[in-house]
Short mmCIF file of C-alpha atoms in Angstrom, two decimals:
data_model
loop_
_atom_site.label_atom_id
_atom_site.label_comp_id
_atom_site.label_asym_id
_atom_site.label_seq_id
_atom_site.Cartn_x
_atom_site.Cartn_y
_atom_site.Cartn_z
CA MET A 1 6.32 13.58 -31.38
CA GLU A 2 10.00 14.60 -30.65
CA ALA A 3 11.93 11.84 -28.85
CA MET A 4 13.92 12.87 -25.80
CA ILE A 5 15.27 9.70 -24.20
CA GLU A 6 17.40 7.18 -26.17
CA ARG A 7 16.81 4.18 -24.07
CA CYS A 8 13.61 3.80 -22.01
CA ALA A 9 11.10 1.13 -20.98
CA GLY A 10 7.45 0.98 -20.41
CA LEU A 11 6.11 -1.73 -17.90
CA ASP A 12 2.59 -2.99 -18.00
CA VAL A 13 2.15 -4.42 -14.46
CA HIS A 14 -0.16 -7.17 -13.23
CA GLN A 15 -0.49 -9.30 -10.14
CA GLU A 16 1.54 -12.26 -11.52
CA THR A 17 3.37 -10.80 -14.56
CA VAL A 18 4.93 -7.68 -15.91
CA VAL A 19 5.37 -6.97 -19.61
CA ALA A 20 8.33 -4.78 -20.46
CA CYS A 21 8.87 -2.92 -23.74
CA VAL A 22 12.13 -1.16 -24.30
CA LEU A 23 12.59 1.49 -26.99
CA PHE A 24 16.16 2.25 -27.97
CA GLY A 25 18.06 3.95 -30.70
CA PRO A 26 18.96 7.44 -32.04
CA LEU A 27 16.51 10.22 -31.11
CA ASP A 28 16.15 11.23 -34.83
CA LYS A 29 15.29 7.78 -36.01
CA LYS A 30 12.47 5.22 -35.43
CA PRO A 31 13.45 3.23 -32.20
CA LYS A 32 14.09 -0.42 -32.05
CA THR A 33 11.72 -2.39 -29.82
CA SER A 34 12.47 -5.28 -27.41
CA ILE A 35 9.60 -6.97 -25.48
CA GLU A 36 9.81 -9.45 -22.61
CA THR A 37 7.53 -10.82 -19.94
CA PHE A 38 8.65 -11.52 -16.40
CA SER A 39 7.00 -12.82 -13.33
CA THR A 40 6.52 -10.60 -10.33
CA THR A 41 8.33 -12.95 -7.95
CA THR A 42 11.62 -11.48 -6.46
CA THR A 43 13.57 -13.73 -8.83
CA GLY A 44 11.56 -12.49 -11.84
CA LEU A 45 11.89 -8.83 -10.88
CA LEU A 46 15.66 -9.29 -10.48
CA ALA A 47 15.77 -10.83 -13.87
CA LEU A 48 13.81 -7.76 -15.22
CA SER A 49 16.31 -5.38 -13.67
CA ASP A 50 19.16 -7.36 -15.16
CA TRP A 51 17.56 -7.33 -18.60
CA LEU A 52 16.94 -3.62 -18.43
CA ALA A 53 20.56 -2.97 -17.47
CA THR A 54 21.76 -5.22 -20.30
CA LEU A 55 19.91 -3.00 -22.77
CA GLN A 56 21.38 0.07 -21.02
CA VAL A 57 17.91 1.51 -20.15
CA SER A 58 18.04 4.78 -18.34
CA ASP A 59 14.23 5.59 -17.69
CA VAL A 60 11.42 3.28 -16.77
CA VAL A 61 7.74 4.05 -16.51
CA MET A 62 4.85 2.13 -14.92
CA GLU A 63 1.38 2.93 -13.95
CA SER A 64 0.27 3.45 -10.31
CA THR A 65 -2.36 0.73 -10.52
CA GLY A 66 -3.30 -0.78 -7.15
CA VAL A 67 -0.34 -1.86 -5.12
CA TYR A 68 1.23 -4.13 -7.79
CA TRP A 69 3.77 -1.44 -8.82
CA LYS A 70 5.38 -1.24 -5.34
CA PRO A 71 7.54 -4.49 -5.25
CA ILE A 72 8.78 -3.57 -8.83
CA TRP A 73 9.61 -0.06 -7.70
CA ASN A 74 11.56 -1.42 -4.65
CA ILE A 75 13.67 -3.67 -6.90
CA LEU A 76 14.45 -1.15 -9.62
CA GLU A 77 14.86 1.86 -7.36
CA GLY A 78 18.44 3.10 -7.31
CA SER A 79 19.27 1.51 -10.71
CA PHE A 80 17.09 3.50 -13.03
CA HIS A 81 15.29 6.76 -13.14
CA LEU A 82 11.74 5.62 -12.36
CA VAL A 83 8.47 7.39 -13.36
CA LEU A 84 5.24 6.48 -11.72
CA ALA A 85 2.42 7.55 -13.96
CA ASN A 86 -1.17 8.25 -13.16
CA ALA A 87 -3.31 5.78 -14.98
CA ARG A 88 -5.80 8.36 -16.08
CA HIS A 89 -3.04 10.60 -17.58
CA VAL A 90 -1.71 7.84 -19.82
CA LYS A 91 -5.05 6.20 -20.82
CA ASN A 92 -4.46 4.25 -24.00
CA VAL A 93 -6.13 5.01 -27.21
CA PRO A 94 -9.14 2.94 -28.13
CA GLY A 95 -8.28 -0.44 -29.81
CA ARG A 96 -5.03 -1.07 -27.86
CA LYS A 97 -5.93 -3.31 -25.07
CA THR A 98 -3.14 -6.01 -25.05
CA ASP A 99 -0.46 -5.95 -22.33
CA VAL A 100 2.29 -5.61 -25.04
CA LYS A 101 0.53 -2.62 -26.63
CA ASP A 102 -0.01 -0.93 -23.16
CA ALA A 103 3.71 -1.37 -22.31
CA GLU A 104 4.68 -0.05 -25.78
CA TRP A 105 2.39 2.94 -25.41
CA LEU A 106 3.83 3.88 -22.04
CA ALA A 107 7.42 3.56 -23.47
CA LYS A 108 6.46 5.79 -26.44
CA LEU A 109 5.04 8.48 -24.16
CA LEU A 110 8.14 8.38 -21.87
CA ARG A 111 10.54 8.51 -24.83
CA CYS A 112 8.86 11.79 -25.91
CA GLY A 113 8.76 13.26 -22.37
CA LEU A 114 4.95 13.21 -22.25
CA ILE A 115 4.51 11.63 -18.87
CA GLU A 116 4.60 13.59 -15.53
CA SER A 117 5.68 11.44 -12.70
CA ASN A 118 3.62 11.11 -9.51
CA PHE A 119 5.59 12.00 -6.27
CA VAL A 120 6.99 8.82 -4.59
CA PRO A 121 8.46 9.51 -1.08
CA PRO A 122 11.85 8.12 -0.14
CA GLU A 123 11.95 4.48 1.13
CA ASP A 124 12.15 5.30 4.74
CA ILE A 125 9.18 7.78 4.52
CA ARG A 126 7.23 4.98 2.67
CA ASP A 127 8.02 2.44 5.36
CA LEU A 128 7.02 5.02 8.14
CA ARG A 129 3.77 5.81 6.35
CA ASP A 130 2.92 2.13 6.06
CA LEU A 131 3.57 1.69 9.90
CA THR A 132 1.45 4.80 10.78
CA ARG A 133 -1.38 3.50 8.52
CA TYR A 134 -1.23 0.09 10.28
CA ARG A 135 -1.15 1.73 13.70
CA LYS A 136 -4.29 3.76 12.76
CA LYS A 137 -6.00 0.61 11.64
CA LEU A 138 -5.18 -1.18 14.87
CA ILE A 139 -6.53 1.77 16.96
CA HIS A 140 -9.67 1.63 14.80
CA HIS A 141 -10.09 -2.00 15.42
CA ARG A 142 -9.65 -1.57 19.12
CA THR A 143 -12.12 1.14 19.33
CA SER A 144 -14.66 -0.98 17.47
CA GLU A 145 -14.16 -3.92 19.79
CA GLN A 146 -14.49 -1.58 22.86
CA ASN A 147 -17.76 -0.24 21.44
CA ARG A 148 -18.93 -3.79 20.98
CA ILE A 149 -18.18 -4.74 24.51
CA HIS A 150 -20.00 -1.56 25.75
CA LYS A 151 -23.08 -2.66 23.77
CA ILE A 152 -22.93 -6.28 25.09
CA LEU A 153 -22.74 -4.90 28.73
CA GLN A 154 -25.70 -2.62 28.06
CA ASP A 155 -27.75 -5.42 26.50
CA ALA A 156 -26.99 -7.56 29.54
CA ASN A 157 -28.00 -4.57 31.82
CA ILE A 158 -24.53 -4.40 33.40
CA LYS A 159 -24.07 -0.71 34.03
CA LEU A 160 -20.29 -0.37 34.62
CA THR A 161 -20.19 3.07 33.02
CA SER A 162 -22.32 4.43 35.78
CA VAL A 163 -19.58 3.88 38.37
CA LEU A 164 -16.41 3.78 36.16
CA SER A 165 -15.16 6.37 33.86
CA ASP A 166 -13.05 3.93 31.87
CA ILE A 167 -14.16 0.30 31.96
CA PHE A 168 -10.95 -0.59 29.99
CA GLY A 169 -8.70 0.90 32.70
CA VAL A 170 -6.91 -1.38 35.23
CA SER A 171 -9.79 -1.52 37.59
CA GLY A 172 -12.35 -1.92 34.84
CA ARG A 173 -10.43 -4.83 33.30
CA ARG A 174 -10.24 -6.57 36.60
CA ILE A 175 -14.03 -6.20 37.02
CA LEU A 176 -14.70 -7.51 33.52
CA GLU A 177 -12.32 -10.52 34.22
CA ALA A 178 -14.23 -11.12 37.52
CA ILE A 179 -17.49 -11.11 35.56
CA LEU A 180 -16.18 -13.53 33.00
CA ASN A 181 -15.12 -15.85 35.98
CA GLY A 182 -18.64 -15.79 37.26
CA GLU A 183 -17.95 -13.75 40.28
CA LYS A 184 -20.74 -11.72 41.87
CA ILE A 185 -20.09 -7.94 41.71
CA GLU A 186 -21.80 -5.74 44.29
CA THR A 187 -22.21 -1.93 43.98
CA ASP A 188 -19.86 -1.36 46.89
CA GLY A 189 -17.29 -3.33 45.21
CA LEU A 190 -17.61 -1.24 42.08
CA ARG A 191 -17.18 1.98 43.98
CA LYS A 192 -14.13 0.65 45.66
CA ALA A 193 -12.80 -0.44 42.20
CA ASN A 194 -13.28 3.07 40.85
CA LYS A 195 -10.93 4.29 43.68
CA GLY A 196 -8.48 1.58 42.79
CA LYS A 197 -9.36 -0.61 45.73
CA TYR A 198 -11.32 -3.47 43.88
CA TYR A 199 -10.66 -6.91 45.39
#
């Protein structure tokens, strides 16, 4: 395989540690290898960044396994050309199962230009996507809780939906609060509540 990058690194990422393998040297010769293990704490990742910079690494590759790659990407972004590889596309050959061998394999593939990077949006878009996903999750949880309350009311033979279009509107919430306080709710009161006149 023809080498294309003089100084590159492969990272084998785990929850608590990241193994880094740097390959460097002339493209027409066998590269030298330097391997280190760092913790995935912020201090450890900053040490990784400094170590890569000391070795004048230009390109870094890691697999998109789970969410463990994200903190590393955030620390290294802006200092190196980062490549996020699809784990299926860089599957190691049989027999190489150690963290060091995995990191070295990634570095070799990157050095020869054999890894196609996954698209990673800019930081502000990533943050926005996280927020919209979280919002979607909250809406889903709210809907689930509302459905659960509907079921409880039906099981208790409390037919609020017969007179209220939205039992979680202002009037509906007042009625639910009154029921929780042990107040007796008459049908006339429900009709008035539906017109915004509940008292």
